[in-house]
Short mmCIF file of C-alpha atoms in Angstrom, two decimals:
data_model
loop_
_atom_site.label_atom_id
_atom_site.label_comp_id
_atom_site.label_asym_id
_atom_site.label_seq_id
_atom_site.Cartn_x
_atom_site.Cartn_y
_atom_site.Cartn_z
CA MET A 469 -72.10 -19.67 4.56
CA GLU A 470 -72.59 -18.98 8.26
CA HIS A 471 -69.36 -20.84 8.99
CA LEU A 472 -67.56 -18.98 6.19
CA VAL A 473 -68.59 -15.61 7.63
CA GLU A 474 -67.35 -16.69 11.07
CA HIS A 475 -64.09 -17.83 9.49
CA MET A 476 -63.59 -14.46 7.80
CA ARG A 477 -64.19 -12.69 11.11
CA ALA A 478 -61.50 -14.77 12.80
CA ALA A 479 -58.92 -15.13 10.01
CA ARG A 480 -58.84 -11.48 8.85
CA HIS A 481 -57.85 -12.52 5.32
CA SER A 482 -57.32 -9.63 2.91
CA SER A 483 -55.69 -8.67 -0.37
CA HIS A 484 -52.64 -7.48 1.63
CA GLU A 485 -51.63 -10.95 2.80
CA PRO A 486 -48.73 -12.82 1.15
CA ARG A 487 -50.10 -15.21 -1.47
CA CYS A 488 -48.88 -18.05 -3.63
CA ASP A 489 -48.43 -16.73 -7.18
CA ILE A 490 -49.72 -20.01 -8.62
CA CYS A 491 -52.75 -21.19 -6.63
CA ARG A 492 -53.37 -17.78 -4.93
CA LYS A 493 -53.52 -19.32 -1.47
CA HIS A 494 -53.52 -16.75 1.36
CA CYS A 495 -50.79 -17.04 4.00
CA ARG A 496 -50.11 -15.10 7.19
CA SER A 497 -46.41 -14.63 6.38
CA PHE A 498 -43.87 -15.13 3.63
CA GLU A 499 -42.40 -17.99 5.67
CA ALA A 500 -45.73 -19.80 5.28
CA VAL A 501 -45.56 -19.22 1.52
CA ARG A 502 -42.03 -20.71 1.51
CA ASP A 503 -43.30 -23.78 3.34
CA HIS A 504 -46.19 -24.05 0.87
CA LEU A 505 -43.74 -23.95 -2.07
CA GLY A 506 -41.10 -26.16 -0.44
CA VAL A 507 -38.46 -23.41 -0.64
CA GLY A 508 -35.42 -23.05 1.60
CA GLY A 509 -35.15 -26.61 2.85
CA SER A 510 -38.62 -26.72 4.40
CA THR A 511 -39.53 -30.20 5.62
CA LEU A 512 -43.26 -29.46 5.85
CA PRO A 513 -45.68 -30.97 3.32
CA LYS A 514 -45.80 -28.81 0.21
CA ALA A 515 -48.26 -28.29 -2.64
CA ALA A 516 -46.77 -30.48 -5.38
CA ASN A 517 -48.14 -28.56 -8.38
CA CYS A 518 -47.11 -25.19 -6.97
CA ALA A 519 -43.68 -26.47 -5.91
CA ASP A 520 -42.95 -27.91 -9.38
CA ALA A 521 -43.92 -24.69 -11.16
CA PHE A 522 -41.96 -22.59 -8.68
CA ALA A 523 -38.84 -24.74 -9.04
CA SER A 524 -38.66 -23.91 -12.75
CA ARG A 525 -39.83 -20.27 -12.83
CA GLY A 526 -39.81 -18.93 -9.26
CA CYS A 527 -37.56 -16.36 -7.57
CA ILE A 528 -36.45 -17.63 -4.16
CA ILE A 529 -36.02 -14.05 -2.86
CA CYS A 530 -39.33 -12.32 -3.61
CA LEU A 531 -41.27 -15.60 -4.24
CA ARG A 532 -42.69 -14.33 -7.53
CA VAL A 533 -43.31 -16.74 -10.40
CA LEU A 534 -42.16 -15.43 -13.77
CA ALA A 535 -43.57 -16.21 -17.21
CA SER A 536 -40.46 -18.05 -18.41
CA ALA A 537 -36.99 -19.16 -17.35
CA ALA A 538 -35.48 -16.34 -19.43
CA ALA A 539 -37.57 -13.75 -17.63
CA LEU A 540 -36.51 -15.30 -14.33
CA GLY A 541 -32.83 -14.80 -15.17
CA ALA A 542 -33.32 -11.08 -15.87
CA HIS A 543 -35.47 -10.67 -12.76
CA ARG A 544 -32.94 -12.30 -10.42
CA ALA A 545 -30.23 -9.81 -11.37
CA ALA A 546 -32.43 -6.92 -10.17
CA CYS A 547 -33.99 -8.72 -7.19
CA ARG A 548 -30.77 -9.84 -5.50
CA LEU A 549 -29.10 -6.86 -3.85
CA SER A 550 -25.47 -6.56 -2.82
CA ARG A 551 -23.93 -5.69 0.51
CA THR A 552 -22.95 -2.05 1.08
CA PRO A 553 -19.80 -1.87 3.24
CA PRO A 554 -19.70 0.67 6.06
CA PRO A 555 -18.28 4.03 4.89
CA MET A 556 -14.60 4.65 5.56
CA MET A 557 -14.64 8.41 4.89
CA PRO A 558 -13.64 10.93 7.54
CA ARG A 559 -16.50 11.62 9.95
CA ALA A 560 -16.84 15.23 8.79
CA LEU A 561 -17.54 14.10 5.22
CA GLN A 562 -20.02 11.34 5.97
CA HIS A 563 -23.10 13.40 6.75
CA HIS A 564 -25.80 14.29 4.25
CA GLN A 565 -28.01 17.25 5.09
CA LEU A 566 -31.75 17.01 4.52
CA PRO A 567 -33.84 20.12 3.89
CA ALA A 568 -35.06 21.78 7.09
CA THR A 569 -38.55 20.44 6.40
CA GLN A 570 -39.70 17.82 3.98
CA PRO A 571 -43.28 16.93 2.95
CA GLN A 572 -44.62 13.60 4.10
CA GLY A 573 -44.44 10.99 1.33
CA VAL A 574 -41.20 12.26 -0.29
CA GLY A 575 -38.20 10.54 1.28
CA CYS A 576 -40.35 10.29 4.40
CA ALA A 577 -38.64 7.42 6.25
CA LEU A 578 -35.47 7.31 8.34
CA ALA A 579 -33.71 4.19 9.63
CA LEU A 580 -32.23 3.99 13.12
CA GLY A 581 -29.52 1.61 14.29
CA CYS A 582 -27.82 1.37 17.68
CA LYS A 583 -25.03 -0.77 19.10
CA MET A 584 -24.94 -1.69 22.76
CA VAL A 585 -22.13 -2.41 25.18
CA GLY A 586 -22.56 -4.22 28.49
CA ALA A 587 -22.91 -2.73 31.95
CA GLY A 588 -23.63 -4.24 35.33
CA SER A 589 -21.70 -6.84 37.29
CA ASP A 590 -22.05 -9.48 34.55
CA GLY A 591 -22.13 -7.15 31.52
CA SER A 592 -25.66 -8.16 30.59
CA LEU A 593 -27.22 -4.70 30.88
CA ASP A 594 -27.44 -3.01 27.46
CA VAL A 595 -26.07 0.54 27.25
CA CYS A 596 -26.14 2.46 23.96
CA ALA A 597 -22.64 3.30 22.73
CA ARG A 598 -23.16 4.02 19.03
CA VAL A 599 -26.05 5.39 16.99
CA TRP A 600 -26.61 5.88 13.25
CA VAL A 601 -29.49 7.40 11.26
CA ILE A 602 -29.84 7.15 7.47
CA ASP A 603 -32.47 8.25 4.95
CA GLU A 604 -34.16 6.28 2.19
CA GLN A 605 -31.25 6.93 -0.20
CA GLU A 606 -28.87 5.44 2.42
CA ASN A 607 -27.25 8.81 3.12
CA ILE A 608 -25.92 9.19 6.66
CA LEU A 609 -27.77 11.92 8.55
CA PHE A 610 -26.30 11.35 11.98
CA GLU A 611 -23.71 9.05 13.54
CA ALA A 612 -21.91 9.25 16.84
CA LEU A 613 -20.12 7.35 19.57
CA LEU A 614 -21.84 8.08 22.87
CA LYS A 615 -20.72 8.51 26.45
CA PRO A 616 -22.26 5.50 28.23
CA LEU A 617 -24.77 6.26 30.95
CA LEU A 618 -23.27 3.55 33.20
CA PRO A 619 -19.75 2.19 33.68
CA VAL A 620 -19.00 -0.33 30.92
CA THR A 621 -18.00 -3.81 32.10
CA HIS A 622 -18.14 -5.63 28.73
CA TYR A 623 -17.38 -3.91 25.43
CA ARG A 624 -18.51 -6.93 23.33
CA TYR A 625 -15.66 -6.19 20.93
CA GLU A 626 -16.19 -9.37 18.92
CA THR A 627 -19.52 -8.04 17.64
CA THR A 628 -19.46 -4.27 18.24
CA GLY A 629 -15.83 -3.51 17.33
CA ILE A 630 -15.80 -0.97 20.18
CA ARG A 631 -12.75 -0.72 22.44
CA PRO A 632 -12.34 1.28 25.68
CA GLU A 633 -10.33 4.01 23.91
CA HIS A 634 -13.17 4.56 21.41
CA LEU A 635 -15.48 5.74 24.20
CA ARG A 636 -12.79 7.63 26.06
CA ASP A 637 -10.77 9.70 23.56
CA GLY A 638 -12.63 12.79 22.32
CA VAL A 639 -16.15 11.42 22.78
CA SER A 640 -18.33 14.33 23.86
CA THR A 641 -21.80 13.28 22.64
CA THR A 642 -24.10 12.20 25.44
CA VAL A 643 -27.17 10.01 25.10
CA LYS A 644 -29.28 13.12 25.72
CA ASN A 645 -27.55 14.94 22.82
CA ALA A 646 -28.14 11.97 20.52
CA GLN A 647 -31.77 11.72 21.61
CA ARG A 648 -32.33 15.40 20.83
CA ARG A 649 -30.72 15.11 17.38
CA VAL A 650 -32.68 11.97 16.43
CA GLU A 651 -35.92 13.61 17.55
CA GLU A 652 -35.14 16.69 15.43
CA LEU A 653 -34.66 14.52 12.36
CA LEU A 654 -37.85 12.55 12.98
CA LEU A 655 -40.09 15.50 13.83
CA ASN A 656 -38.91 17.25 10.62
CA GLY A 657 -39.52 20.78 11.85
CA GLU A 658 -42.83 20.07 13.59
CA GLN A 659 -43.17 22.99 16.00
CA GLN A 660 -45.59 21.24 18.35
CA PRO A 661 -44.32 17.68 18.99
CA TRP A 662 -47.45 16.66 20.89
CA LYS A 663 -49.40 16.86 17.61
CA VAL A 664 -47.44 13.88 16.26
CA ARG A 665 -49.36 11.65 18.70
CA THR A 666 -52.64 12.15 16.88
CA SER A 667 -51.89 13.46 13.37
CA LEU A 668 -49.15 12.84 10.86
CA GLY A 669 -48.10 16.41 10.12
CA ARG A 670 -44.46 16.72 9.06
CA ALA A 671 -43.13 13.79 11.11
CA ARG A 672 -41.15 11.07 9.35
CA LEU A 673 -41.58 7.32 9.60
CA LEU A 674 -39.01 5.45 11.71
CA VAL A 675 -37.62 2.20 10.29
CA GLY A 676 -35.50 -0.35 12.15
CA HIS A 677 -35.22 -3.84 13.59
CA GLY A 678 -36.18 -4.11 17.25
CA LEU A 679 -37.04 -0.43 17.44
CA ASP A 680 -38.44 -0.53 20.97
CA HIS A 681 -35.09 -1.76 22.28
CA ASP A 682 -33.14 0.98 20.47
CA LEU A 683 -35.57 3.71 21.54
CA ASP A 684 -35.46 2.55 25.15
CA ALA A 685 -31.65 2.73 25.04
CA LEU A 686 -31.89 6.34 23.84
CA GLY A 687 -34.60 7.21 26.37
CA MET A 688 -37.04 8.01 23.55
CA ASP A 689 -40.62 7.31 22.67
CA TYR A 690 -42.29 7.51 19.26
CA PRO A 691 -45.91 6.91 18.17
CA ALA A 692 -46.58 3.31 17.20
CA TYR A 693 -48.34 4.27 13.96
CA LEU A 694 -45.13 5.96 12.72
CA LYS A 695 -42.86 2.98 13.49
CA ARG A 696 -41.97 0.41 10.82
CA ASP A 697 -40.25 -2.45 12.64
CA THR A 698 -39.01 -5.38 10.53
CA ALA A 699 -38.93 -7.54 13.69
CA THR A 700 -42.68 -7.26 14.32
CA TYR A 701 -44.15 -6.84 10.81
CA PRO A 702 -46.46 -9.88 10.47
CA PRO A 703 -45.54 -10.86 6.85
CA LEU A 704 -41.83 -11.02 7.87
CA MET A 705 -42.35 -13.05 11.04
CA LYS A 706 -42.07 -16.81 11.53
CA THR A 707 -45.11 -19.04 11.19
CA SER A 708 -44.96 -19.36 15.00
CA LYS A 709 -45.45 -15.54 15.16
CA LEU A 710 -41.95 -15.04 16.58
CA SER A 711 -39.49 -12.52 15.15
CA ASN A 712 -36.80 -13.41 12.62
CA SER A 713 -33.30 -12.02 13.02
CA LEU A 714 -32.23 -9.15 10.76
CA ARG A 715 -29.44 -11.34 9.41
CA PHE A 716 -31.98 -14.00 8.36
CA LEU A 717 -34.35 -11.48 6.77
CA THR A 718 -31.52 -9.84 4.82
CA LEU A 719 -30.32 -13.16 3.43
CA LYS A 720 -33.79 -14.44 2.52
CA TYR A 721 -35.45 -11.26 1.23
CA LEU A 722 -32.51 -9.20 -0.07
CA GLY A 723 -30.11 -11.95 -1.12
CA TYR A 724 -26.91 -11.05 0.75
CA GLU A 725 -25.30 -11.63 4.15
CA ILE A 726 -24.64 -9.20 6.99
CA GLN A 727 -23.35 -9.55 10.55
CA THR A 728 -20.78 -12.17 9.57
CA GLY A 729 -18.22 -10.71 11.98
CA ARG A 730 -18.22 -7.39 13.76
CA GLN A 731 -21.64 -5.81 13.38
CA HIS A 732 -21.89 -2.26 12.12
CA PRO A 733 -25.03 -0.17 12.74
CA PHE A 734 -24.77 1.29 9.22
CA GLU A 735 -25.28 -2.18 7.72
CA ASP A 736 -28.23 -2.78 10.04
CA CYS A 737 -29.81 0.54 9.02
CA VAL A 738 -29.33 -0.18 5.32
CA ALA A 739 -30.76 -3.71 5.60
CA ALA A 740 -33.82 -2.52 7.55
CA MET A 741 -34.45 0.32 5.08
CA ARG A 742 -34.14 -1.99 2.08
CA LEU A 743 -36.55 -4.48 3.65
CA TYR A 744 -39.01 -1.67 4.33
CA ARG A 745 -38.78 -0.37 0.76
CA ARG A 746 -39.22 -3.87 -0.64
CA MET A 747 -42.32 -4.47 1.47
CA ARG A 748 -43.64 -1.00 0.66
CA GLY A 749 -43.27 -1.77 -3.06
CA GLN A 750 -45.71 -4.71 -2.89
CA GLN A 751 -48.54 -4.19 -5.36
CA HIS A 752 -51.82 -4.67 -3.50
CA PRO A 753 -55.32 -3.42 -4.36
CA ARG A 754 -56.02 -0.13 -2.60
CA GLY A 755 -59.12 0.70 -0.61
CA GLY A 756 -60.52 4.02 0.51
CA GLY A 757 -59.95 5.76 3.79
CA ASP A 758 -56.95 6.97 5.68
CA ALA A 759 -53.85 4.86 5.04
CA TYR A 760 -52.55 5.64 8.53
CA ALA A 761 -55.73 4.76 10.39
CA PRO A 762 -55.67 1.52 12.41
CA ALA A 763 -57.08 -1.53 10.63
CA ALA A 764 -60.79 -2.01 11.20
CA THR A 765 -61.77 -4.64 13.74
CA ALA A 766 -63.48 -7.82 12.65
CA ASP A 767 -66.77 -6.62 14.18
CA GLN A 768 -66.55 -3.44 12.11
CA ALA A 769 -65.91 -5.33 8.87
CA PHE A 770 -68.49 -8.07 9.55
CA PRO A 771 -71.05 -6.66 12.03
CA ALA A 772 -73.54 -9.08 13.52
CA TRP A 773 -76.51 -7.01 12.36
CA ARG A 774 -75.46 -7.69 8.73
CA GLN A 775 -75.25 -11.47 9.24
CA ARG A 776 -78.03 -12.37 6.81
CA GLU A 777 -76.68 -10.01 4.16
CA LEU A 778 -73.14 -11.38 4.62
CA GLU A 779 -74.34 -14.97 4.23
CA ARG A 780 -75.74 -14.09 0.79
CA MET A 781 -72.37 -12.72 -0.43
CA THR A 782 -69.85 -14.65 -2.49
CA PRO A 783 -66.41 -15.48 -1.02
CA GLU A 784 -64.87 -12.81 -3.28
CA GLU A 785 -67.26 -10.16 -1.93
CA LEU A 786 -66.45 -11.16 1.66
CA LEU A 787 -62.73 -10.89 0.91
CA ARG A 788 -63.19 -7.36 -0.40
CA LEU A 789 -64.84 -6.40 2.90
CA SER A 790 -62.18 -8.01 5.05
CA THR A 791 -59.27 -5.94 6.42
CA PRO A 792 -55.92 -7.10 7.86
CA ASP A 793 -55.19 -6.79 11.56
CA TYR A 794 -52.01 -4.82 10.82
CA HIS A 795 -51.02 -1.76 8.78
CA CYS A 796 -49.70 -2.95 5.40
CA TRP A 797 -46.59 -1.01 4.40
CA CYS A 798 -47.74 -0.78 0.78
CA LEU A 799 -50.15 1.93 2.03
CA ASP A 800 -47.14 4.18 2.80
CA ALA A 801 -46.29 4.55 -0.91
#
Protein backbone atom coordinates (compact mmCIF):
# COMPACT_ATOMS: atom_id res chain seq x y z
CA MET A 1 0.00 0.00 0.00
CA GLU A 2 2.91 2.35 0.63
CA HIS A 3 4.11 1.75 -2.93
CA LEU A 4 0.57 2.25 -4.29
CA VAL A 5 0.27 5.63 -2.56
CA GLU A 6 3.64 6.67 -4.00
CA HIS A 7 2.48 5.53 -7.43
CA MET A 8 -0.69 7.62 -7.19
CA ARG A 9 1.37 10.67 -6.22
CA ALA A 10 3.56 10.26 -9.30
CA ALA A 11 1.04 9.04 -11.90
CA ARG A 12 -1.76 11.55 -11.18
CA HIS A 13 -4.41 9.08 -12.37
CA SER A 14 -7.97 10.40 -12.27
CA SER A 15 -11.45 9.87 -13.65
CA HIS A 16 -10.64 12.46 -16.37
CA GLU A 17 -8.04 10.30 -18.11
CA PRO A 18 -8.87 8.43 -21.34
CA ARG A 19 -9.81 4.84 -20.52
CA CYS A 20 -10.41 1.58 -22.32
CA ASP A 21 -14.18 1.00 -22.47
CA ILE A 22 -13.67 -2.74 -21.92
CA CYS A 23 -11.05 -3.30 -19.22
CA ARG A 24 -11.19 0.32 -17.88
CA LYS A 25 -7.42 0.73 -18.06
CA HIS A 26 -6.23 4.32 -17.51
CA CYS A 27 -4.10 5.92 -20.25
CA ARG A 28 -2.37 9.29 -20.49
CA SER A 29 -3.71 9.96 -24.00
CA PHE A 30 -6.12 8.64 -26.58
CA GLU A 31 -3.11 7.51 -28.64
CA ALA A 32 -2.20 5.18 -25.78
CA VAL A 33 -5.75 3.80 -25.82
CA ARG A 34 -5.42 3.20 -29.58
CA ASP A 35 -2.19 1.30 -29.01
CA HIS A 36 -3.87 -0.72 -26.25
CA LEU A 37 -6.73 -1.65 -28.62
CA GLY A 38 -4.53 -2.21 -31.67
CA VAL A 39 -6.34 0.51 -33.65
CA GLY A 40 -4.91 2.50 -36.54
CA GLY A 41 -2.11 0.18 -37.57
CA SER A 42 -0.34 0.22 -34.22
CA THR A 43 2.52 -2.28 -34.08
CA LEU A 44 2.77 -2.23 -30.28
CA PRO A 45 1.59 -5.23 -28.24
CA LYS A 46 -2.15 -5.00 -27.65
CA ALA A 47 -4.60 -6.44 -25.14
CA ALA A 48 -6.06 -9.39 -27.06
CA ASN A 49 -9.45 -9.54 -25.31
CA CYS A 50 -10.00 -5.79 -25.59
CA ALA A 51 -8.82 -5.70 -29.21
CA ASP A 52 -11.20 -8.52 -30.24
CA ALA A 53 -14.21 -6.88 -28.59
CA PHE A 54 -13.31 -3.50 -30.06
CA ALA A 55 -12.90 -4.91 -33.56
CA SER A 56 -16.54 -6.04 -33.56
CA ARG A 57 -18.27 -3.23 -31.63
CA GLY A 58 -15.84 -0.30 -31.36
CA CYS A 59 -15.89 3.14 -33.00
CA ILE A 60 -12.44 3.99 -34.36
CA ILE A 61 -13.11 7.75 -34.01
CA CYS A 62 -14.25 8.22 -30.40
CA LEU A 63 -12.97 4.76 -29.22
CA ARG A 64 -16.28 3.92 -27.55
CA VAL A 65 -17.52 0.33 -27.47
CA LEU A 66 -21.20 -0.04 -28.30
CA ALA A 67 -23.63 -2.70 -27.09
CA SER A 68 -24.11 -4.28 -30.53
CA ALA A 69 -23.02 -4.03 -34.16
CA ALA A 70 -26.38 -2.42 -35.03
CA ALA A 71 -25.87 0.29 -32.42
CA LEU A 72 -22.37 0.84 -33.80
CA GLY A 73 -23.74 1.52 -37.28
CA ALA A 74 -26.11 4.21 -36.00
CA HIS A 75 -23.39 5.72 -33.81
CA ARG A 76 -20.85 6.00 -36.64
CA ALA A 77 -23.19 8.13 -38.74
CA ALA A 78 -23.32 10.76 -35.98
CA CYS A 79 -19.70 10.45 -34.84
CA ARG A 80 -18.04 10.95 -38.23
CA LEU A 81 -18.26 14.61 -39.21
CA SER A 82 -17.91 16.06 -42.70
CA ARG A 83 -15.62 18.76 -44.02
CA THR A 84 -17.02 22.29 -44.18
CA PRO A 85 -15.59 24.12 -47.22
CA PRO A 86 -14.41 27.70 -46.77
CA PRO A 87 -17.22 30.21 -47.43
CA MET A 88 -17.35 31.76 -50.89
CA MET A 89 -19.77 34.59 -50.04
CA PRO A 90 -18.82 38.24 -50.47
CA ARG A 91 -16.76 39.49 -47.53
CA ALA A 92 -19.51 41.89 -46.42
CA LEU A 93 -21.96 39.02 -45.98
CA GLN A 94 -19.69 36.60 -44.15
CA HIS A 95 -19.69 38.16 -40.70
CA HIS A 96 -21.99 37.15 -37.87
CA GLN A 97 -22.48 39.66 -35.08
CA LEU A 98 -22.44 38.47 -31.47
CA PRO A 99 -24.29 40.39 -28.76
CA ALA A 100 -22.20 43.17 -27.22
CA THR A 101 -21.75 41.05 -24.10
CA GLN A 102 -22.44 37.40 -23.54
CA PRO A 103 -22.51 35.47 -20.23
CA GLN A 104 -19.73 32.98 -19.65
CA GLY A 105 -20.86 29.42 -20.39
CA VAL A 106 -23.24 30.28 -23.27
CA GLY A 107 -21.36 30.17 -26.57
CA CYS A 108 -18.31 31.14 -24.53
CA ALA A 109 -15.49 29.96 -26.82
CA LEU A 110 -13.97 31.51 -29.94
CA ALA A 111 -11.52 29.86 -32.33
CA LEU A 112 -8.57 31.72 -33.82
CA GLY A 113 -6.68 30.80 -36.98
CA CYS A 114 -3.82 32.62 -38.70
CA LYS A 115 -1.85 32.05 -41.89
CA MET A 116 1.75 33.12 -42.18
CA VAL A 117 3.90 34.26 -45.08
CA GLY A 118 7.69 34.32 -45.05
CA ALA A 119 10.00 37.24 -44.39
CA GLY A 120 13.74 37.53 -44.01
CA SER A 121 16.49 36.69 -46.46
CA ASP A 122 15.46 33.01 -46.69
CA GLY A 123 11.70 33.45 -46.10
CA SER A 124 11.78 31.46 -42.87
CA LEU A 125 10.50 34.24 -40.60
CA ASP A 126 6.74 33.91 -40.02
CA VAL A 127 4.67 37.05 -40.59
CA CYS A 128 0.89 37.01 -40.10
CA ALA A 129 -0.97 37.75 -43.34
CA ARG A 130 -4.47 36.40 -42.68
CA VAL A 131 -6.59 35.99 -39.56
CA TRP A 132 -10.00 34.42 -38.90
CA VAL A 133 -12.15 34.17 -35.76
CA ILE A 134 -15.26 31.99 -35.47
CA ASP A 135 -17.69 31.16 -32.66
CA GLU A 136 -18.93 27.79 -31.43
CA GLN A 137 -21.63 27.68 -34.13
CA GLU A 138 -18.89 28.18 -36.78
CA ASN A 139 -20.12 31.69 -37.64
CA ILE A 140 -17.40 34.04 -38.86
CA LEU A 141 -16.90 36.94 -36.47
CA PHE A 142 -13.81 38.46 -38.02
CA GLU A 143 -11.61 37.79 -41.05
CA ALA A 144 -9.06 39.95 -42.76
CA LEU A 145 -5.96 40.05 -44.92
CA LEU A 146 -3.28 42.01 -43.09
CA LYS A 147 -0.52 44.38 -44.09
CA PRO A 148 2.67 42.44 -43.24
CA LEU A 149 4.92 43.99 -40.63
CA LEU A 150 8.03 43.11 -42.68
CA PRO A 151 8.72 42.86 -46.42
CA VAL A 152 7.50 39.49 -47.68
CA THR A 153 10.11 37.33 -49.41
CA HIS A 154 8.11 34.07 -49.67
CA TYR A 155 4.33 34.01 -50.04
CA ARG A 156 4.12 30.19 -49.59
CA TYR A 157 1.37 30.14 -52.21
CA GLU A 158 1.25 26.34 -52.38
CA THR A 159 -0.14 26.20 -48.84
CA THR A 160 -1.48 29.70 -48.08
CA GLY A 161 -3.04 30.56 -51.46
CA ILE A 162 -1.82 34.14 -50.94
CA ARG A 163 -0.33 36.06 -53.87
CA PRO A 164 1.45 39.45 -53.84
CA GLU A 165 -1.64 41.24 -55.21
CA HIS A 166 -3.76 39.91 -52.32
CA LEU A 167 -1.68 41.89 -49.81
CA ARG A 168 -1.29 44.92 -52.03
CA ASP A 169 -4.69 45.78 -53.55
CA GLY A 170 -7.07 47.42 -51.07
CA VAL A 171 -5.62 45.84 -47.92
CA SER A 172 -5.87 48.43 -45.17
CA THR A 173 -6.04 46.29 -42.01
CA THR A 174 -2.84 46.35 -40.00
CA VAL A 175 -1.72 43.76 -37.47
CA LYS A 176 -2.47 46.30 -34.74
CA ASN A 177 -6.06 46.71 -36.03
CA ALA A 178 -6.53 42.93 -36.10
CA GLN A 179 -5.07 42.59 -32.61
CA ARG A 180 -7.49 45.20 -31.27
CA ARG A 181 -10.51 43.52 -32.89
CA VAL A 182 -9.57 40.03 -31.66
CA GLU A 183 -9.05 41.38 -28.14
CA GLU A 184 -12.48 43.06 -28.24
CA LEU A 185 -14.13 39.76 -29.18
CA LEU A 186 -12.27 37.82 -26.49
CA LEU A 187 -12.74 40.32 -23.66
CA ASN A 188 -16.50 40.41 -24.44
CA GLY A 189 -17.11 43.88 -23.07
CA GLU A 190 -14.89 43.55 -20.00
CA GLN A 191 -14.21 47.16 -19.04
CA GLN A 192 -11.05 46.41 -17.06
CA PRO A 193 -8.89 43.96 -19.07
CA TRP A 194 -6.41 43.48 -16.23
CA LYS A 195 -9.13 41.63 -14.28
CA VAL A 196 -9.04 38.80 -16.84
CA ARG A 197 -5.63 37.80 -15.45
CA THR A 198 -7.09 36.69 -12.13
CA SER A 199 -10.85 36.17 -12.58
CA LEU A 200 -13.02 34.89 -15.39
CA GLY A 201 -15.53 37.73 -15.64
CA ARG A 202 -16.99 38.14 -19.13
CA ALA A 203 -13.93 36.94 -21.06
CA ARG A 204 -14.33 34.13 -23.59
CA LEU A 205 -12.22 31.01 -23.97
CA LEU A 206 -9.77 30.97 -26.88
CA VAL A 207 -9.55 27.78 -28.95
CA GLY A 208 -6.92 26.95 -31.57
CA HIS A 209 -3.99 24.79 -32.60
CA GLY A 210 -0.59 26.22 -31.72
CA LEU A 211 -2.14 29.26 -30.08
CA ASP A 212 1.12 30.68 -28.75
CA HIS A 213 2.49 30.93 -32.28
CA ASP A 214 -0.64 32.70 -33.59
CA LEU A 215 -0.79 35.09 -30.62
CA ASP A 216 2.89 35.95 -30.99
CA ALA A 217 2.29 36.76 -34.67
CA LEU A 218 -0.49 39.16 -33.65
CA GLY A 219 1.56 40.65 -30.82
CA MET A 220 -1.00 39.46 -28.26
CA ASP A 221 -1.03 37.75 -24.92
CA TYR A 222 -3.89 35.89 -23.24
CA PRO A 223 -4.14 34.17 -19.84
CA ALA A 224 -3.14 30.51 -19.96
CA TYR A 225 -6.22 29.37 -18.03
CA LEU A 226 -8.46 30.77 -20.80
CA LYS A 227 -6.59 29.06 -23.67
CA ARG A 228 -7.73 25.72 -25.09
CA ASP A 229 -4.94 24.55 -27.38
CA THR A 230 -5.47 21.24 -29.22
CA ALA A 231 -1.69 21.02 -29.77
CA THR A 232 -0.87 20.87 -26.05
CA TYR A 233 -3.95 19.19 -24.53
CA PRO A 234 -2.50 16.02 -22.93
CA PRO A 235 -5.25 13.55 -24.03
CA LEU A 236 -4.70 14.62 -27.69
CA MET A 237 -0.89 14.40 -27.63
CA LYS A 238 1.34 11.53 -28.71
CA THR A 239 2.47 8.90 -26.22
CA SER A 240 5.90 10.57 -26.45
CA LYS A 241 4.22 13.79 -25.14
CA LEU A 242 4.82 15.58 -28.45
CA SER A 243 2.08 17.45 -30.31
CA ASN A 244 0.04 15.93 -33.12
CA SER A 245 -0.69 17.95 -36.24
CA LEU A 246 -4.16 19.44 -36.67
CA ARG A 247 -4.55 17.43 -39.86
CA PHE A 248 -3.88 14.18 -37.96
CA LEU A 249 -6.23 15.07 -35.09
CA THR A 250 -9.04 16.00 -37.50
CA LEU A 251 -8.73 12.72 -39.38
CA LYS A 252 -8.52 10.54 -36.27
CA TYR A 253 -11.01 12.27 -33.97
CA LEU A 254 -13.47 13.90 -36.39
CA GLY A 255 -13.29 11.50 -39.33
CA TYR A 256 -12.46 13.79 -42.26
CA GLU A 257 -9.41 15.31 -43.96
CA ILE A 258 -8.22 18.91 -44.08
CA GLN A 259 -5.11 20.65 -45.42
CA THR A 260 -4.96 18.42 -48.50
CA GLY A 261 -3.87 21.34 -50.68
CA ARG A 262 -3.96 25.05 -49.96
CA GLN A 263 -4.69 25.54 -46.28
CA HIS A 264 -7.49 27.87 -45.27
CA PRO A 265 -7.64 29.35 -41.75
CA PHE A 266 -11.43 28.86 -41.69
CA GLU A 267 -10.97 25.09 -41.93
CA ASP A 268 -8.35 25.19 -39.19
CA CYS A 269 -10.69 27.19 -36.93
CA VAL A 270 -13.58 24.81 -37.55
CA ALA A 271 -11.45 21.71 -36.92
CA ALA A 272 -10.01 23.13 -33.67
CA MET A 273 -13.47 24.16 -32.44
CA ARG A 274 -14.97 20.76 -33.25
CA LEU A 275 -12.13 19.00 -31.43
CA TYR A 276 -12.65 21.25 -28.42
CA ARG A 277 -16.39 20.60 -28.36
CA ARG A 278 -15.84 16.86 -28.69
CA MET A 279 -13.39 16.83 -25.80
CA ARG A 280 -15.65 19.11 -23.76
CA GLY A 281 -18.52 16.66 -24.28
CA GLN A 282 -16.66 13.81 -22.54
CA GLN A 283 -18.75 12.47 -19.65
CA HIS A 284 -16.55 12.40 -16.56
CA PRO A 285 -17.52 12.37 -12.87
CA ARG A 286 -17.54 15.89 -11.47
CA GLY A 287 -15.89 17.02 -8.27
CA GLY A 288 -16.39 20.12 -6.19
CA GLY A 289 -14.47 23.35 -6.37
CA ASP A 290 -13.76 25.88 -9.04
CA ALA A 291 -13.62 24.35 -12.52
CA TYR A 292 -11.13 27.01 -13.63
CA ALA A 293 -8.74 26.61 -10.71
CA PRO A 294 -5.41 24.91 -11.47
CA ALA A 295 -5.30 21.17 -10.75
CA ALA A 296 -4.17 20.36 -7.23
CA THR A 297 -0.57 19.24 -6.85
CA ALA A 298 0.23 15.68 -5.86
CA ASP A 299 1.33 16.85 -2.40
CA GLN A 300 -2.05 18.54 -1.91
CA ALA A 301 -3.99 15.43 -2.95
CA PHE A 302 -1.78 12.98 -1.02
CA PRO A 303 -0.05 14.94 1.77
CA ALA A 304 2.70 13.18 3.69
CA TRP A 305 1.01 13.78 7.04
CA ARG A 306 -1.91 11.59 5.86
CA GLN A 307 0.36 8.69 4.84
CA ARG A 308 -0.99 6.19 7.36
CA GLU A 309 -4.59 7.11 6.56
CA LEU A 310 -3.91 6.84 2.80
CA GLU A 311 -2.35 3.39 3.19
CA ARG A 312 -5.60 2.14 4.76
CA MET A 313 -7.70 3.31 1.76
CA THR A 314 -8.81 1.11 -1.11
CA PRO A 315 -7.50 1.80 -4.64
CA GLU A 316 -10.94 3.20 -5.57
CA GLU A 317 -10.81 5.67 -2.67
CA LEU A 318 -7.31 6.79 -3.68
CA LEU A 319 -8.49 7.32 -7.25
CA ARG A 320 -11.31 9.57 -6.04
CA LEU A 321 -8.74 11.73 -4.22
CA SER A 322 -6.38 11.95 -7.17
CA THR A 323 -6.54 14.92 -9.57
CA PRO A 324 -5.09 15.29 -13.09
CA ASP A 325 -2.12 17.55 -13.73
CA TYR A 326 -4.07 19.43 -16.41
CA HIS A 327 -7.45 21.18 -16.72
CA CYS A 328 -9.93 18.72 -18.26
CA TRP A 329 -12.09 20.44 -20.88
CA CYS A 330 -15.21 18.59 -19.70
CA LEU A 331 -15.19 21.06 -16.77
CA ASP A 332 -15.96 23.91 -19.22
CA ALA A 333 -19.43 22.52 -19.97
